[in-house]
């Protein structure tokens, strides 16, 4: 099932976070940031509208900070979604996994899919994703995952790992499979690090490109090995670059539908990478609606919706003769826009990686859990 079939409403709950990841889009600026959370009124209106216009009843909690830092809000939104959508509602959380025992008890009984951002063995996790003052985070996260699996019983709950790949973990992919598997994790998605979203696209800022360097060839080579190794162990080991390998698609993801991602400042975004409506800068093409406070309703920007829907692989000149055309569909438009400043642009290094992966692995069976 291609990635674009992941239809859902996402809530960007809060800018607050309890970790200090070294590659975070605002790790340095965080202290000076004005903290913002999504107003409940907007979340409720978003649910009403999404359920009225889309068959999906899937709701998802996401950044830009750590969603569990707004625990009460997450609970209230879930209760409201169930009031409106009943038993058909399914729930998903993208979290750093460093939450309290009180939160994990609620997670156990209320969520279906939990993706923990977890970068590998404890040495790498603690280096890349520490608490403030470089305090290690791995022990807390390990404990939470073990506890969730120990208490899961018959509940419809999957806890998987979403790994940011950097030059630090690129050569340790098989070890990662073993480590996660020892924690009972059976689904792992890896994402090569991409440059943070700032005020200008990466093509106008060379420093950022160097800062977020990854040996993509090394990633691909080791990924293929780890993917096959994981399969033998009954573990799913996927890559963001293979997220459409399990079906044919002409659009890369849900951003081309688009489906709503409600921002903390009251906008409707199409993409996980456009987190701020008011100051979206070069990512503004993803901001396709806004909450009208006076009239208590969403207003939509039809020209932007049209442009997002038009981002189809048949319209991308560089994809015309690509062997992976229908299993890549032009790659993630968020990344392409952030790097090239053009939603229809190309990242040649990514194309080489996708084609190598496609030649080696080819199309595959349907994924049980689509990429977050
Ligand atoms: S980050 Fe990429 S894959 Fe995810 S929603 Fe945005 S465009 Fe789609
Ligand atoms: S690999 Fe590159 S050329 Fe091929 S479909 Fe993806 S973006 Fe287009």
XYZ file of C-alpha atoms and ligand atoms in Angstrom:
388
model
C 0.000 0.000 0.000
C 1.813 3.155 -1.108
C 2.633 5.840 1.385
C -0.020 8.211 -0.017
C -2.667 5.814 1.316
C -1.733 6.857 4.822
C -4.675 9.186 5.180
C -5.117 10.763 8.593
C -5.426 13.964 10.543
C -2.232 14.995 12.351
C -2.008 17.267 15.352
C 1.206 19.225 15.830
C 0.575 19.426 19.556
C 3.310 21.593 20.968
C 6.704 23.195 20.477
C 7.822 22.033 23.955
C 10.321 19.192 24.221
C 12.205 17.415 26.999
C 15.141 16.194 24.864
C 17.950 18.130 23.222
C 18.709 16.176 20.041
C 21.866 17.385 18.349
C 20.254 17.590 14.911
C 16.931 19.072 16.061
C 15.635 21.889 13.916
C 15.820 24.244 16.866
C 18.103 22.623 19.436
C 19.987 25.885 20.001
C 17.100 28.295 19.607
C 14.706 26.259 21.757
C 15.476 28.160 24.954
C 14.472 31.451 23.323
C 11.380 30.077 21.598
C 7.938 31.164 22.579
C 6.246 27.910 23.545
C 2.997 27.226 21.744
C 0.438 24.438 21.821
C -2.455 23.589 19.541
C -5.743 25.068 20.851
C -8.289 22.308 21.641
C -11.036 24.221 19.830
C -9.086 24.037 16.550
C -8.296 20.348 17.057
C -11.997 19.571 17.576
C -13.048 21.547 14.507
C -10.344 19.733 12.534
C -11.752 16.355 13.577
C -15.307 17.382 12.636
C -14.193 18.487 9.213
C -11.824 15.573 8.539
C -14.385 12.950 9.546
C -17.003 14.659 7.360
C -14.762 14.677 4.277
C -12.520 11.616 4.514
C -13.330 7.946 5.131
C -10.268 7.562 7.333
C -10.686 7.657 11.108
C -6.980 7.624 11.822
C -5.647 10.368 14.121
C -1.996 11.072 14.775
C 0.020 13.107 17.267
C 3.282 14.620 16.099
C 5.823 17.414 16.850
C 7.205 20.039 16.376
C 8.138 19.336 20.014
C 7.319 16.202 21.996
C 3.542 15.517 21.871
C 3.438 13.825 25.284
C 4.486 17.154 26.846
C 0.848 18.119 26.169
C -0.525 14.965 27.718
C -3.898 16.385 28.763
C -4.499 17.870 25.324
C -3.634 14.542 23.674
C -6.145 12.805 25.971
C -8.880 15.367 25.254
C -8.412 15.124 21.498
C -8.529 11.317 21.631
C -11.730 11.361 23.693
C -13.338 13.802 21.256
C -12.296 11.768 18.209
C -13.849 8.640 19.783
C -17.059 10.518 20.577
C -17.289 11.481 16.916
C -15.845 8.399 15.205
C -16.596 5.603 17.668
C -14.709 2.337 17.521
C -13.485 3.023 14.002
C -10.983 5.543 15.361
C -7.357 4.429 15.320
C -4.546 6.343 16.953
C -0.871 6.946 16.302
C 1.891 8.795 18.125
C 5.335 9.861 17.038
C 7.285 10.340 20.260
C 10.789 10.561 21.655
C 9.776 7.784 24.061
C 11.074 9.659 27.120
C 7.733 9.908 28.874
C 6.582 9.292 32.442
C 4.951 6.106 33.847
C 1.621 7.996 33.958
C 1.819 8.710 30.209
C 2.824 5.176 29.316
C -0.167 3.738 31.158
C -2.438 5.874 29.001
C -0.450 4.986 25.858
C -0.956 1.304 26.613
C -4.734 1.590 26.731
C -5.361 4.269 24.118
C -2.917 4.072 21.252
C -2.528 1.630 18.368
C 0.709 2.701 16.709
C 3.620 4.266 18.567
C 6.735 5.262 16.659
C 9.617 5.990 18.974
C 12.376 8.176 17.554
C 15.293 6.028 18.599
C 18.685 6.184 16.907
C 20.162 2.795 17.722
C 22.274 1.274 20.457
C 22.468 3.310 23.701
C 25.871 4.878 22.895
C 24.474 6.370 19.659
C 21.071 7.272 21.112
C 22.687 9.072 24.061
C 25.024 10.959 21.753
C 22.361 12.047 19.261
C 19.236 12.340 21.415
C 20.150 13.241 25.036
C 18.140 14.943 27.765
C 19.313 18.501 28.580
C 22.920 18.721 29.812
C 23.741 15.600 27.792
C 22.027 13.282 30.271
C 21.533 9.872 28.604
C 18.000 9.157 27.375
C 18.374 5.478 26.374
C 17.640 3.994 29.842
C 14.272 5.796 30.140
C 13.220 4.868 26.602
C 14.303 1.242 26.938
C 12.335 0.951 30.152
C 9.184 2.415 28.560
C 9.333 0.127 25.538
C 9.976 -2.970 27.656
C 7.119 -2.030 29.953
C 4.694 -1.473 27.061
C 5.536 -4.847 25.535
C 5.427 -6.624 28.899
C 1.929 -5.274 29.566
C 0.498 -5.263 26.048
C -1.498 -8.482 26.341
C -4.127 -8.718 23.578
C -4.230 -4.972 22.932
C -3.947 -3.737 19.354
C -0.686 -1.876 19.983
C 2.544 -1.767 17.993
C 5.625 0.056 19.264
C 8.226 0.545 16.542
C 11.435 2.501 16.039
C 11.905 5.428 13.685
C 15.638 5.960 13.294
C 17.441 9.047 12.004
C 20.468 7.803 10.096
C 23.661 9.831 10.369
C 27.346 9.121 9.821
C 27.352 7.819 13.425
C 24.972 4.884 12.922
C 25.267 4.266 9.190
C 27.759 1.428 9.671
C 25.915 -0.186 12.592
C 22.630 -1.182 11.006
C 22.749 -4.906 11.739
C 23.655 -4.155 15.359
C 20.621 -1.889 15.489
C 18.381 -4.699 14.284
C 19.723 -6.955 17.066
C 19.386 -4.261 19.707
C 15.816 -3.258 18.825
C 14.818 -6.857 18.489
C 16.118 -7.505 22.040
C 13.602 -4.847 23.183
C 10.790 -6.705 21.312
C 10.649 -4.103 18.525
C 9.661 -5.771 15.257
C 9.129 -2.731 13.003
C 11.927 -0.300 12.222
C 11.900 2.576 9.722
C 15.186 4.356 9.002
C 15.405 7.872 7.570
C 18.652 9.351 6.247
C 19.104 12.685 8.019
C 17.915 15.689 6.046
C 18.841 19.321 6.578
C 16.692 21.205 9.066
C 14.052 23.609 7.827
C 15.251 27.180 8.260
C 14.311 30.468 6.662
C 15.911 29.666 3.297
C 16.163 26.512 1.204
C 19.369 24.515 1.547
C 20.497 25.402 -1.993
C 20.995 28.964 -0.734
C 22.898 27.859 2.382
C 25.927 25.598 1.908
C 26.766 25.376 5.631
C 23.569 23.494 6.316
C 24.318 20.933 3.639
C 27.668 20.136 5.273
C 26.208 20.034 8.782
C 23.676 17.383 7.780
C 26.014 15.242 5.758
C 25.418 11.508 5.497
C 27.330 8.919 3.494
C 24.316 7.903 1.410
C 26.172 5.202 -0.513
C 27.292 3.641 2.774
C 23.749 3.936 4.109
C 22.307 2.109 1.098
C 24.919 -0.664 1.108
C 24.513 -1.363 4.817
C 20.752 -0.928 4.658
C 20.389 -3.691 2.069
C 22.458 -6.030 4.228
C 20.554 -5.145 7.404
C 17.192 -5.382 5.612
C 17.936 -8.977 4.539
C 19.372 -9.841 7.944
C 16.285 -8.423 9.692
C 13.961 -10.379 7.419
C 15.586 -13.633 8.486
C 14.931 -12.666 12.097
C 11.272 -11.810 11.406
C 11.907 -8.075 11.816
C 10.773 -5.390 9.365
C 13.614 -3.004 8.493
C 12.540 -0.277 6.056
C 13.870 2.959 4.633
C 12.109 6.228 3.972
C 13.534 5.794 0.463
C 11.607 2.526 0.032
C 8.317 3.751 1.531
C 6.524 3.327 -1.810
C 8.127 0.017 -2.820
C 5.075 -1.959 -1.685
C 2.741 -0.587 -4.347
C 2.517 1.691 -7.339
C 1.901 5.380 -6.833
C 1.956 8.515 -8.895
C 1.982 10.827 -5.900
C 4.619 10.487 -3.213
C 2.563 10.880 -0.058
C -0.471 12.350 1.666
C 0.852 15.894 1.118
C -0.540 15.630 -2.411
C -4.087 14.763 -1.249
C -3.648 16.925 0.922
C -4.759 15.870 4.425
C -4.651 18.162 7.457
C -1.763 18.635 9.864
C -2.937 21.281 12.330
C -0.184 23.630 13.463
C 0.173 25.193 16.902
C -0.425 28.635 15.371
C -3.764 27.733 13.788
C -2.862 26.820 10.214
C -3.495 23.712 8.124
C -0.306 22.202 6.759
C 0.057 19.350 4.261
C 3.441 18.171 5.500
C 5.374 17.156 8.620
C 8.143 19.516 7.566
C 5.966 22.642 7.445
C 5.293 23.004 11.142
C 4.790 26.721 11.440
C 2.037 28.445 9.486
C 2.838 32.085 10.121
C 6.572 31.822 9.404
C 6.640 29.020 6.879
C 9.045 30.905 4.538
C 10.014 28.647 1.607
C 7.755 25.864 2.993
C 4.703 28.095 2.613
C 3.501 26.044 -0.384
C 2.411 23.377 2.151
C 0.266 25.738 4.227
C -3.101 25.273 2.566
C -5.556 26.547 5.150
C -6.048 28.671 8.238
C -8.348 28.789 11.242
C -10.637 31.813 11.048
C -10.946 32.779 14.702
C -13.785 35.221 14.160
C -16.067 32.903 12.190
C -14.882 29.710 13.924
C -14.147 27.802 10.755
C -11.246 26.820 8.493
C -10.602 28.739 5.323
C -8.645 27.073 2.523
C -6.237 28.372 -0.086
C -7.462 26.731 -3.282
C -4.436 27.704 -5.384
C -2.128 25.872 -2.981
C -4.327 22.769 -2.885
C -4.288 22.717 -6.674
C -0.480 22.986 -6.791
C -0.057 20.150 -4.261
C -2.434 17.900 -6.212
C -0.535 18.677 -9.356
C 2.686 17.268 -7.859
C 2.342 14.024 -9.730
C 5.234 11.946 -11.068
C 3.858 12.293 -14.616
C 4.519 16.029 -14.321
C 8.133 15.663 -13.164
C 10.450 15.807 -16.161
C 13.424 14.168 -14.384
C 11.294 11.147 -13.391
C 10.048 10.397 -16.899
C 12.341 7.456 -17.675
C 13.291 6.442 -14.146
C 13.105 2.728 -13.356
C 11.750 3.511 -9.890
C 9.171 6.010 -11.150
C 6.063 4.361 -9.707
C 7.808 3.200 -6.519
C 9.230 6.562 -5.599
C 6.853 9.051 -7.224
C 9.247 11.964 -7.176
C 10.469 11.502 -3.575
C 9.274 13.408 -0.503
C 8.141 16.839 -1.639
C 8.925 18.310 1.788
C 12.579 17.387 1.461
C 12.726 18.401 -2.196
C 11.169 21.797 -1.441
C 13.453 22.364 1.551
C 16.587 21.510 -0.384
C 15.906 22.950 -3.825
C 13.253 25.615 -3.137
C 11.150 23.957 -5.851
C 8.452 21.388 -5.115
C 9.090 19.831 -8.536
C 12.867 19.850 -8.106
C 15.286 16.948 -7.758
C 17.895 15.789 -5.222
C 20.261 13.744 -7.464
C 22.004 11.916 -4.584
C 18.620 10.681 -3.334
C 17.673 9.521 -6.845
C 20.864 7.440 -7.047
C 20.106 5.902 -3.658
C 16.474 5.119 -4.538
C 17.434 3.525 -7.856
C 20.134 1.362 -6.245
C 17.657 0.211 -3.617
C 15.036 -0.515 -6.242
C 17.464 -2.501 -8.407
C 18.541 -4.569 -5.400
C 15.244 -5.025 -3.577
C 12.531 -4.391 -6.182
C 8.838 -4.131 -5.384
C 7.753 -5.916 -2.215
C 4.753 -7.179 -0.296
C 2.409 -4.745 1.453
C 3.857 -3.112 4.537
C 1.967 -3.841 7.745
C 2.814 -0.427 9.149
C 3.360 2.452 6.760
C 6.193 4.876 7.339
C 5.261 7.459 10.010
S 7.770 15.000 5.022
Fe 7.638 14.230 2.899
S 6.633 12.284 3.110
Fe 6.215 13.389 4.985
S 4.314 14.528 4.661
Fe 5.952 15.875 4.045
S 6.156 15.553 1.870
Fe 5.063 13.809 2.667
S 14.381 8.243 -8.053
Fe 14.470 10.394 -8.700
S 13.982 10.329 -10.879
Fe 13.299 8.364 -9.983
S 11.142 8.691 -9.454
Fe 12.394 9.169 -7.643
S 12.716 11.405 -7.766
Fe 12.058 10.695 -9.803
